[in-house]
Amino acid sequence: MSPKTFVVLSILTVVALGAAVLAPGLNQGYQPAAGAGDRVFPKLIDRANDVAAVVIEHAKGRITLIKNDDGWTMNERDGYNARQVRVQRTILGLAQLRFWEPKTRNKEKFDKLELQNLDAKDAKSKVIKLFDEGGVVLVDLIVGKRRPSLPGTTTGGVYIRKPDSDQTWLAAGITDVTEDMKNWLERKILNIGFSRVKNIVIRHPDGETINISKPTGKAEVFKIDNMPPGKKLISPVELGSAGRALNNFQLDDVRKDEIPFDAAITITTDFTTFDGLSIKTMVAKQDGAHWLKIQATGTAGDASIKADAITARTKGWAFKISDYAASNLTMRFKNLVEDAKAGS
């Protein structure tokens, strides 16, 4: 997304959020506390495009998101791409966050709002910081419990405290400070739809090979081309899972491709599409998790362009994937076929 587009999005989002927060207004006769309704970070709306780093700290670690010429990346994952829209929405949410109601100044009650300092025992708070390119702090905020329903708003609220103050507040608005690292990563690796897949070859290190294909893109089922003698397909559903294996294919984690896969435990699967794209996946189980590497090639034209785009995203990386995703790439005959009865 270009800076110009981000500016437009910023304005539109802020207008929408502002309307959502203040739409019903305060009840007549109610006298709000000093500062209630003010933006928590009034200067941020004009400096949203200047944010060069977002840091989220919690009791178990931190997430560091850095902006470069190509967008946002995550330091803790070797500079892998972050979810651009999520980062931008987080910045805009902070820009529109408003003080709503002052709460306790008693430190002994901070834990109930999850607003303790991070070094406190069993702290559940998060700290979010925004920096500009020169390292100047634009935002430094302790974020606590969410308040999903907040009368007078359509956004709900969140408990907050600035680190240099004991005053806690209920703020109106949306603040995303999830500590789940994968939710900040760009998780989608590939998106090869079922109709595009022409054939699949699964190769196990013990020599077992399964050839799967369908005749046209409109065909709804795959067949096993090298069916073992005396066997029949249990159900076409499992083969369909293989054909959908790369549809909206997502990672659970990512690392630089610096640890070689042991050939003795690596399962290779080759996908070929009707438009000439070839995808090779290599899956190995390491430290109790399934890790994946990808290679892509194209015969010519659009297929080559698509292959180059996939290579640009995946070359040099190893991806942790779910057990379910791995199972669709590592099928065995024993799970696909059964003895064929006479006359069947």
mmCIF file of C-alpha atoms in Angstrom:
data_model
loop_
_atom_site.group_PDB
_atom_site.id
_atom_site.type_symbol
_atom_site.label_atom_id
_atom_site.label_comp_id
_atom_site.label_asym_id
_atom_site.label_seq_id
_atom_site.Cartn_x
_atom_site.Cartn_y
_atom_site.Cartn_z
ATOM 1 C CA MET A 1 0.000 0.000 0.000
ATOM 2 C CA SER A 2 1.446 3.349 -1.002
ATOM 3 C CA PRO A 3 1.883 6.199 1.510
ATOM 4 C CA LYS A 4 -0.778 8.193 -0.366
ATOM 5 C CA THR A 5 -3.228 5.316 -0.080
ATOM 6 C CA PHE A 6 -2.398 4.976 3.609
ATOM 7 C CA VAL A 7 -3.153 8.668 4.157
ATOM 8 C CA VAL A 8 -6.552 8.307 2.488
ATOM 9 C CA LEU A 9 -7.258 5.168 4.504
ATOM 10 C CA SER A 10 -6.172 6.991 7.648
ATOM 11 C CA ILE A 11 -8.614 9.829 7.077
ATOM 12 C CA LEU A 12 -11.530 7.561 6.188
ATOM 13 C CA THR A 13 -10.861 5.217 9.086
ATOM 14 C CA VAL A 14 -10.494 8.014 11.603
ATOM 15 C CA VAL A 15 -13.728 9.628 10.470
ATOM 16 C CA ALA A 16 -15.511 6.295 10.785
ATOM 17 C CA LEU A 17 -14.008 5.509 14.170
ATOM 18 C CA GLY A 18 -14.713 8.981 15.457
ATOM 19 C CA ALA A 19 -18.340 8.695 14.455
ATOM 20 C CA ALA A 20 -18.555 5.269 16.047
ATOM 21 C CA VAL A 21 -17.055 6.398 19.338
ATOM 22 C CA LEU A 22 -19.050 9.578 19.713
ATOM 23 C CA ALA A 23 -22.229 8.714 17.823
ATOM 24 C CA PRO A 24 -24.653 8.467 20.765
ATOM 25 C CA GLY A 25 -22.947 11.211 22.727
ATOM 26 C CA LEU A 26 -23.008 11.696 26.475
ATOM 27 C CA ASN A 27 -26.261 11.756 28.415
ATOM 28 C CA GLN A 28 -27.766 15.175 28.989
ATOM 29 C CA GLY A 29 -26.901 16.562 32.381
ATOM 30 C CA TYR A 30 -23.850 14.330 32.749
ATOM 31 C CA GLN A 31 -20.660 16.212 33.580
ATOM 32 C CA PRO A 32 -17.655 14.316 32.243
ATOM 33 C CA ALA A 33 -14.324 14.333 34.053
ATOM 34 C CA ALA A 34 -11.625 16.673 32.826
ATOM 35 C CA GLY A 35 -10.069 15.227 29.701
ATOM 36 C CA ALA A 36 -12.914 12.822 28.975
ATOM 37 C CA GLY A 37 -13.561 12.735 25.239
ATOM 38 C CA ASP A 38 -10.070 13.978 24.379
ATOM 39 C CA ARG A 39 -7.794 11.923 22.189
ATOM 40 C CA VAL A 40 -5.196 9.995 24.175
ATOM 41 C CA PHE A 41 -2.552 10.880 21.563
ATOM 42 C CA PRO A 42 -3.823 14.046 19.849
ATOM 43 C CA LYS A 43 -0.743 14.525 17.649
ATOM 44 C CA LEU A 44 -0.708 10.995 16.282
ATOM 45 C CA ILE A 45 -3.454 11.601 13.742
ATOM 46 C CA ASP A 46 -1.138 13.991 11.882
ATOM 47 C CA ARG A 47 1.878 11.718 12.230
ATOM 48 C CA ALA A 48 0.410 8.314 11.396
ATOM 49 C CA ASN A 49 2.496 8.129 8.242
ATOM 50 C CA ASP A 50 5.655 8.914 10.239
ATOM 51 C CA VAL A 51 5.450 5.766 12.348
ATOM 52 C CA ALA A 52 8.484 3.631 11.499
ATOM 53 C CA ALA A 53 8.354 1.045 14.287
ATOM 54 C CA VAL A 54 5.704 -0.589 16.453
ATOM 55 C CA VAL A 55 6.827 -2.455 19.578
ATOM 56 C CA ILE A 56 4.487 -4.585 21.679
ATOM 57 C CA GLU A 57 5.910 -5.812 24.977
ATOM 58 C CA HIS A 58 4.399 -8.368 27.331
ATOM 59 C CA ALA A 59 5.573 -10.467 30.257
ATOM 60 C CA LYS A 60 6.948 -13.229 28.021
ATOM 61 C CA GLY A 61 8.637 -11.160 25.351
ATOM 62 C CA ARG A 62 8.128 -8.611 22.615
ATOM 63 C CA ILE A 63 7.044 -8.134 19.020
ATOM 64 C CA THR A 64 8.929 -5.582 16.922
ATOM 65 C CA LEU A 65 7.420 -4.410 13.643
ATOM 66 C CA ILE A 66 9.577 -2.293 11.342
ATOM 67 C CA LYS A 67 8.502 -0.316 8.277
ATOM 68 C CA ASN A 68 10.701 -0.391 5.197
ATOM 69 C CA ASP A 69 10.233 0.470 1.525
ATOM 70 C CA ASP A 70 8.205 -2.698 0.906
ATOM 71 C CA GLY A 71 5.987 -2.472 3.971
ATOM 72 C CA TRP A 72 6.027 -3.841 7.509
ATOM 73 C CA THR A 73 8.231 -6.709 8.703
ATOM 74 C CA MET A 74 8.855 -8.495 12.015
ATOM 75 C CA ASN A 75 12.289 -8.389 13.640
ATOM 76 C CA GLU A 76 11.709 -11.484 15.760
ATOM 77 C CA ARG A 77 11.122 -13.506 12.590
ATOM 78 C CA ASP A 78 14.193 -12.382 10.674
ATOM 79 C CA GLY A 79 12.366 -9.607 8.839
ATOM 80 C CA TYR A 80 9.523 -11.722 7.450
ATOM 81 C CA ASN A 81 6.513 -9.784 6.170
ATOM 82 C CA ALA A 82 3.980 -8.611 8.733
ATOM 83 C CA ARG A 83 0.267 -8.158 8.086
ATOM 84 C CA GLN A 84 0.237 -4.686 6.603
ATOM 85 C CA VAL A 85 -3.420 -3.848 7.209
ATOM 86 C CA ARG A 86 -3.312 -5.046 10.811
ATOM 87 C CA VAL A 87 -0.345 -2.818 11.632
ATOM 88 C CA GLN A 88 -1.962 0.181 9.955
ATOM 89 C CA ARG A 89 -5.247 -0.376 11.775
ATOM 90 C CA THR A 90 -3.375 -0.560 15.065
ATOM 91 C CA ILE A 91 -1.754 2.811 14.433
ATOM 92 C CA LEU A 92 -5.052 4.380 13.406
ATOM 93 C CA GLY A 93 -6.823 2.848 16.387
ATOM 94 C CA LEU A 94 -4.334 4.510 18.722
ATOM 95 C CA ALA A 95 -4.745 7.798 16.866
ATOM 96 C CA GLN A 96 -8.491 7.723 17.491
ATOM 97 C CA LEU A 97 -8.402 6.345 21.049
ATOM 98 C CA ARG A 98 -10.209 8.701 23.451
ATOM 99 C CA PHE A 99 -10.271 9.078 27.209
ATOM 100 C CA TRP A 100 -13.720 8.037 28.384
ATOM 101 C CA GLU A 101 -13.798 7.678 32.161
ATOM 102 C CA PRO A 102 -11.066 7.939 34.825
ATOM 103 C CA LYS A 103 -10.590 4.857 36.972
ATOM 104 C CA THR A 104 -8.463 3.956 39.987
ATOM 105 C CA ARG A 105 -5.111 5.465 40.934
ATOM 106 C CA ASN A 106 -4.555 2.717 43.499
ATOM 107 C CA LYS A 107 -1.623 0.567 42.357
ATOM 108 C CA GLU A 108 -2.954 -2.393 44.326
ATOM 109 C CA LYS A 109 -5.954 -2.492 41.997
ATOM 110 C CA PHE A 110 -4.019 -2.262 38.735
ATOM 111 C CA ASP A 111 -4.009 -6.038 38.382
ATOM 112 C CA LYS A 112 -7.820 -6.142 38.130
ATOM 113 C CA LEU A 113 -7.609 -3.941 35.050
ATOM 114 C CA GLU A 114 -4.459 -5.721 33.806
ATOM 115 C CA LEU A 115 -2.514 -2.452 33.980
ATOM 116 C CA GLN A 116 0.452 -3.472 36.153
ATOM 117 C CA ASN A 117 4.007 -2.712 35.143
ATOM 118 C CA LEU A 118 5.426 -5.554 33.074
ATOM 119 C CA ASP A 119 7.859 -6.538 35.821
ATOM 120 C CA ALA A 120 5.005 -7.128 38.280
ATOM 121 C CA LYS A 121 4.282 -10.722 39.275
ATOM 122 C CA ASP A 122 1.841 -12.431 36.889
ATOM 123 C CA ALA A 123 1.463 -9.242 34.865
ATOM 124 C CA LYS A 124 -1.085 -9.566 32.053
ATOM 125 C CA SER A 125 -0.640 -6.048 30.754
ATOM 126 C CA LYS A 126 0.853 -5.131 27.390
ATOM 127 C CA VAL A 127 2.871 -2.081 26.455
ATOM 128 C CA ILE A 128 2.688 -0.636 22.972
ATOM 129 C CA LYS A 129 5.193 1.904 21.692
ATOM 130 C CA LEU A 130 5.353 3.718 18.377
ATOM 131 C CA PHE A 131 8.537 5.366 17.106
ATOM 132 C CA ASP A 132 9.318 7.596 14.172
ATOM 133 C CA GLU A 133 12.297 7.052 11.887
ATOM 134 C CA GLY A 134 14.567 9.010 14.216
ATOM 135 C CA GLY A 135 13.623 6.925 17.247
ATOM 136 C CA VAL A 136 11.384 9.577 18.782
ATOM 137 C CA VAL A 137 8.623 8.012 20.875
ATOM 138 C CA LEU A 138 5.191 8.872 19.481
ATOM 139 C CA VAL A 139 3.181 6.518 21.702
ATOM 140 C CA ASP A 140 3.977 4.758 24.984
ATOM 141 C CA LEU A 141 0.939 3.132 26.539
ATOM 142 C CA ILE A 142 0.070 0.319 28.939
ATOM 143 C CA VAL A 143 -2.962 -1.551 27.636
ATOM 144 C CA GLY A 144 -5.172 -3.710 29.821
ATOM 145 C CA LYS A 145 -8.517 -5.461 29.650
ATOM 146 C CA ARG A 146 -10.931 -4.956 26.803
ATOM 147 C CA ARG A 147 -14.427 -3.672 27.511
ATOM 148 C CA PRO A 148 -16.365 -5.086 24.534
ATOM 149 C CA SER A 149 -19.534 -3.176 25.360
ATOM 150 C CA LEU A 150 -19.283 0.488 26.267
ATOM 151 C CA PRO A 151 -22.514 2.533 26.432
ATOM 152 C CA GLY A 152 -22.283 5.572 24.200
ATOM 153 C CA THR A 153 -19.999 3.883 21.678
ATOM 154 C CA THR A 154 -20.164 1.258 18.965
ATOM 155 C CA THR A 155 -16.507 0.282 19.342
ATOM 156 C CA GLY A 156 -16.305 -0.764 22.967
ATOM 157 C CA GLY A 157 -13.363 0.282 25.062
ATOM 158 C CA VAL A 158 -10.145 -0.699 26.774
ATOM 159 C CA TYR A 159 -8.447 0.103 30.078
ATOM 160 C CA ILE A 160 -5.240 2.083 29.684
ATOM 161 C CA ARG A 161 -2.525 3.801 31.676
ATOM 162 C CA LYS A 162 0.418 5.919 30.626
ATOM 163 C CA PRO A 163 3.686 4.583 32.112
ATOM 164 C CA ASP A 164 4.527 7.862 33.854
ATOM 165 C CA SER A 165 1.136 8.102 35.567
ATOM 166 C CA ASP A 166 -0.833 6.197 38.198
ATOM 167 C CA GLN A 167 -4.106 7.401 36.697
ATOM 168 C CA THR A 168 -5.941 4.612 34.910
ATOM 169 C CA TRP A 169 -8.622 5.257 32.328
ATOM 170 C CA LEU A 170 -11.346 3.499 30.484
ATOM 171 C CA ALA A 171 -10.761 4.598 26.899
ATOM 172 C CA ALA A 172 -13.151 4.394 23.963
ATOM 173 C CA GLY A 173 -11.839 2.815 20.804
ATOM 174 C CA ILE A 174 -10.020 -0.169 19.387
ATOM 175 C CA THR A 175 -6.459 -1.119 20.324
ATOM 176 C CA ASP A 176 -4.826 -4.276 18.952
ATOM 177 C CA VAL A 177 -1.984 -5.515 21.157
ATOM 178 C CA THR A 178 -2.247 -9.277 20.768
ATOM 179 C CA GLU A 179 0.842 -11.112 21.978
ATOM 180 C CA ASP A 180 0.257 -14.015 19.582
ATOM 181 C CA MET A 181 3.115 -13.534 17.158
ATOM 182 C CA LYS A 182 1.573 -15.446 14.275
ATOM 183 C CA ASN A 183 -1.343 -13.012 14.179
ATOM 184 C CA TRP A 184 1.081 -10.248 13.196
ATOM 185 C CA LEU A 185 2.704 -12.290 10.439
ATOM 186 C CA GLU A 186 1.505 -12.390 6.849
ATOM 187 C CA ARG A 187 0.273 -15.955 7.179
ATOM 188 C CA LYS A 188 -0.872 -16.769 3.664
ATOM 189 C CA ILE A 189 1.859 -18.598 1.769
ATOM 190 C CA LEU A 190 0.051 -19.878 -1.314
ATOM 191 C CA ASN A 191 -3.406 -19.878 -2.835
ATOM 192 C CA ILE A 192 -3.727 -22.607 -5.462
ATOM 193 C CA GLY A 193 -7.394 -23.471 -5.875
ATOM 194 C CA PHE A 194 -8.758 -27.003 -6.338
ATOM 195 C CA SER A 195 -9.850 -26.393 -9.934
ATOM 196 C CA ARG A 196 -6.326 -25.365 -10.966
ATOM 197 C CA VAL A 197 -4.592 -28.539 -9.791
ATOM 198 C CA LYS A 198 -3.990 -31.097 -12.565
ATOM 199 C CA ASN A 199 -1.884 -33.726 -10.853
ATOM 200 C CA ILE A 200 -0.070 -34.425 -7.600
ATOM 201 C CA VAL A 201 2.848 -36.740 -6.886
ATOM 202 C CA ILE A 202 3.632 -37.583 -3.244
ATOM 203 C CA ARG A 203 7.067 -39.139 -2.651
ATOM 204 C CA HIS A 204 8.000 -40.682 0.690
ATOM 205 C CA PRO A 205 11.638 -41.332 1.663
ATOM 206 C CA ASP A 206 10.964 -45.091 1.915
ATOM 207 C CA GLY A 207 10.120 -45.150 -1.796
ATOM 208 C CA GLU A 208 6.315 -45.080 -1.611
ATOM 209 C CA THR A 209 4.972 -42.821 -4.365
ATOM 210 C CA ILE A 210 1.355 -41.818 -4.977
ATOM 211 C CA ASN A 211 0.272 -40.325 -8.319
ATOM 212 C CA ILE A 212 -3.011 -38.406 -8.239
ATOM 213 C CA SER A 213 -4.713 -36.592 -11.124
ATOM 214 C CA LYS A 214 -7.937 -35.301 -12.621
ATOM 215 C CA PRO A 215 -8.675 -34.805 -16.341
ATOM 216 C CA THR A 216 -9.989 -31.225 -16.388
ATOM 217 C CA GLY A 217 -10.277 -28.197 -14.171
ATOM 218 C CA LYS A 218 -14.028 -28.781 -13.905
ATOM 219 C CA ALA A 219 -13.612 -32.348 -12.664
ATOM 220 C CA GLU A 220 -14.759 -32.687 -9.064
ATOM 221 C CA VAL A 221 -12.722 -35.737 -8.040
ATOM 222 C CA PHE A 222 -9.141 -36.959 -8.313
ATOM 223 C CA LYS A 223 -8.118 -40.533 -9.021
ATOM 224 C CA ILE A 224 -5.036 -42.549 -8.101
ATOM 225 C CA ASP A 225 -3.087 -43.294 -11.279
ATOM 226 C CA ASN A 226 -0.889 -46.004 -9.743
ATOM 227 C CA MET A 227 -3.496 -47.878 -7.735
ATOM 228 C CA PRO A 228 -1.900 -50.949 -6.114
ATOM 229 C CA PRO A 229 -3.217 -54.259 -7.473
ATOM 230 C CA GLY A 230 -6.189 -55.620 -5.556
ATOM 231 C CA LYS A 231 -6.953 -52.258 -3.948
ATOM 232 C CA LYS A 232 -9.644 -49.644 -4.377
ATOM 233 C CA LEU A 233 -10.146 -46.084 -3.203
ATOM 234 C CA ILE A 234 -11.769 -45.807 0.214
ATOM 235 C CA SER A 235 -13.268 -42.398 -0.515
ATOM 236 C CA PRO A 236 -12.586 -39.547 -2.953
ATOM 237 C CA VAL A 237 -12.825 -37.112 -0.059
ATOM 238 C CA GLU A 238 -9.246 -37.716 1.093
ATOM 239 C CA LEU A 239 -7.890 -37.190 -2.410
ATOM 240 C CA GLY A 240 -9.906 -33.984 -2.561
ATOM 241 C CA SER A 241 -8.083 -32.808 0.557
ATOM 242 C CA ALA A 242 -4.798 -33.228 -1.299
ATOM 243 C CA GLY A 243 -6.174 -31.184 -4.189
ATOM 244 C CA ARG A 244 -7.135 -28.415 -1.782
ATOM 245 C CA ALA A 245 -3.899 -28.576 0.205
ATOM 246 C CA LEU A 246 -2.524 -25.311 -1.214
ATOM 247 C CA ASN A 247 -5.804 -23.391 -1.193
ATOM 248 C CA ASN A 248 -5.398 -20.431 1.193
ATOM 249 C CA PHE A 249 -2.360 -22.227 2.577
ATOM 250 C CA GLN A 250 -1.154 -20.565 5.797
ATOM 251 C CA LEU A 251 1.869 -20.685 8.076
ATOM 252 C CA ASP A 252 1.886 -21.048 11.839
ATOM 253 C CA ASP A 253 5.438 -19.747 12.166
ATOM 254 C CA VAL A 254 8.445 -18.951 9.997
ATOM 255 C CA ARG A 255 12.239 -18.913 10.168
ATOM 256 C CA LYS A 256 15.174 -18.392 7.843
ATOM 257 C CA ASP A 257 15.998 -21.497 5.824
ATOM 258 C CA GLU A 258 19.228 -22.231 7.679
ATOM 259 C CA ILE A 259 18.541 -25.743 9.028
ATOM 260 C CA PRO A 260 18.814 -28.448 6.329
ATOM 261 C CA PHE A 261 16.055 -31.029 6.081
ATOM 262 C CA ASP A 262 17.157 -34.631 6.614
ATOM 263 C CA ALA A 263 16.398 -36.468 3.361
ATOM 264 C CA ALA A 264 15.569 -39.587 5.377
ATOM 265 C CA ILE A 265 12.485 -37.906 6.859
ATOM 266 C CA THR A 266 11.532 -35.430 4.125
ATOM 267 C CA ILE A 267 8.350 -35.988 2.114
ATOM 268 C CA THR A 268 8.248 -34.264 -1.275
ATOM 269 C CA THR A 269 5.002 -33.391 -3.039
ATOM 270 C CA ASP A 270 4.809 -32.020 -6.584
ATOM 271 C CA PHE A 271 1.743 -30.102 -7.752
ATOM 272 C CA THR A 272 1.181 -29.266 -11.419
ATOM 273 C CA THR A 273 -1.594 -26.921 -12.524
ATOM 274 C CA PHE A 274 -3.472 -26.805 -15.811
ATOM 275 C CA ASP A 275 -1.830 -23.472 -16.645
ATOM 276 C CA GLY A 276 1.740 -24.799 -16.356
ATOM 277 C CA LEU A 277 2.675 -23.847 -12.788
ATOM 278 C CA SER A 278 4.682 -26.383 -10.787
ATOM 279 C CA ILE A 279 4.926 -26.266 -6.991
ATOM 280 C CA LYS A 280 7.227 -28.543 -5.000
ATOM 281 C CA THR A 281 6.691 -28.789 -1.253
ATOM 282 C CA MET A 282 9.143 -30.470 1.101
ATOM 283 C CA VAL A 283 7.866 -31.401 4.561
ATOM 284 C CA ALA A 284 9.981 -32.623 7.470
ATOM 285 C CA LYS A 285 9.169 -33.048 11.138
ATOM 286 C CA GLN A 286 11.671 -31.284 13.385
ATOM 287 C CA ASP A 287 11.412 -30.820 17.152
ATOM 288 C CA GLY A 288 7.869 -32.154 17.130
ATOM 289 C CA ALA A 289 6.580 -29.752 14.467
ATOM 290 C CA HIS A 290 6.101 -29.935 10.714
ATOM 291 C CA TRP A 291 8.267 -27.568 8.673
ATOM 292 C CA LEU A 292 7.858 -26.811 4.999
ATOM 293 C CA LYS A 293 9.982 -25.474 2.151
ATOM 294 C CA ILE A 294 8.659 -24.469 -1.261
ATOM 295 C CA GLN A 295 9.982 -24.291 -4.817
ATOM 296 C CA ALA A 296 8.032 -22.931 -7.785
ATOM 297 C CA THR A 297 8.603 -23.011 -11.552
ATOM 298 C CA GLY A 298 6.519 -22.106 -14.574
ATOM 299 C CA THR A 299 6.601 -23.283 -18.182
ATOM 300 C CA ALA A 300 6.034 -19.859 -19.747
ATOM 301 C CA GLY A 301 3.944 -16.705 -19.721
ATOM 302 C CA ASP A 302 1.624 -16.236 -16.762
ATOM 303 C CA ALA A 303 2.839 -19.443 -15.130
ATOM 304 C CA SER A 304 6.398 -18.116 -15.050
ATOM 305 C CA ILE A 305 5.206 -14.803 -13.624
ATOM 306 C CA LYS A 306 3.232 -16.593 -10.901
ATOM 307 C CA ALA A 307 6.202 -18.840 -10.118
ATOM 308 C CA ASP A 308 8.506 -15.838 -9.795
ATOM 309 C CA ALA A 309 6.058 -14.177 -7.385
ATOM 310 C CA ILE A 310 5.860 -17.320 -5.243
ATOM 311 C CA THR A 311 9.647 -17.652 -5.237
ATOM 312 C CA ALA A 312 10.032 -14.027 -4.160
ATOM 313 C CA ARG A 313 7.810 -14.710 -1.131
ATOM 314 C CA THR A 314 9.115 -18.122 -0.137
ATOM 315 C CA LYS A 315 12.755 -18.513 -1.179
ATOM 316 C CA GLY A 316 15.080 -18.603 1.804
ATOM 317 C CA TRP A 317 12.311 -19.386 4.303
ATOM 318 C CA ALA A 318 11.073 -22.454 6.164
ATOM 319 C CA PHE A 319 7.468 -22.442 7.317
ATOM 320 C CA LYS A 320 5.954 -24.160 10.315
ATOM 321 C CA ILE A 321 2.564 -25.602 9.353
ATOM 322 C CA SER A 322 -0.249 -27.294 11.237
ATOM 323 C CA ASP A 323 -0.489 -31.065 11.562
ATOM 324 C CA TYR A 324 -3.637 -30.958 9.433
ATOM 325 C CA ALA A 325 -1.923 -29.015 6.648
ATOM 326 C CA ALA A 326 0.990 -31.448 6.751
ATOM 327 C CA SER A 327 -1.345 -34.451 6.557
ATOM 328 C CA ASN A 328 -2.744 -33.204 3.232
ATOM 329 C CA LEU A 329 0.780 -33.107 1.804
ATOM 330 C CA THR A 330 2.028 -36.424 3.162
ATOM 331 C CA MET A 331 -0.725 -38.952 2.432
ATOM 332 C CA ARG A 332 -0.066 -42.697 2.484
ATOM 333 C CA PHE A 333 -1.688 -45.502 0.532
ATOM 334 C CA LYS A 334 -2.797 -47.120 3.793
ATOM 335 C CA ASN A 335 -5.046 -44.125 4.473
ATOM 336 C CA LEU A 336 -6.416 -43.946 0.939
ATOM 337 C CA VAL A 337 -7.101 -47.487 -0.256
ATOM 338 C CA GLU A 338 -8.574 -50.757 0.956
ATOM 339 C CA ASP A 339 -8.881 -54.289 -0.346
ATOM 340 C CA ALA A 340 -11.117 -54.528 -3.371
ATOM 341 C CA LYS A 341 -13.833 -57.129 -2.930
ATOM 342 C CA ALA A 342 -14.702 -59.415 -5.808
ATOM 343 C CA GLY A 343 -17.116 -57.711 -8.160
ATOM 344 C CA SER A 344 -16.579 -54.258 -6.627
#
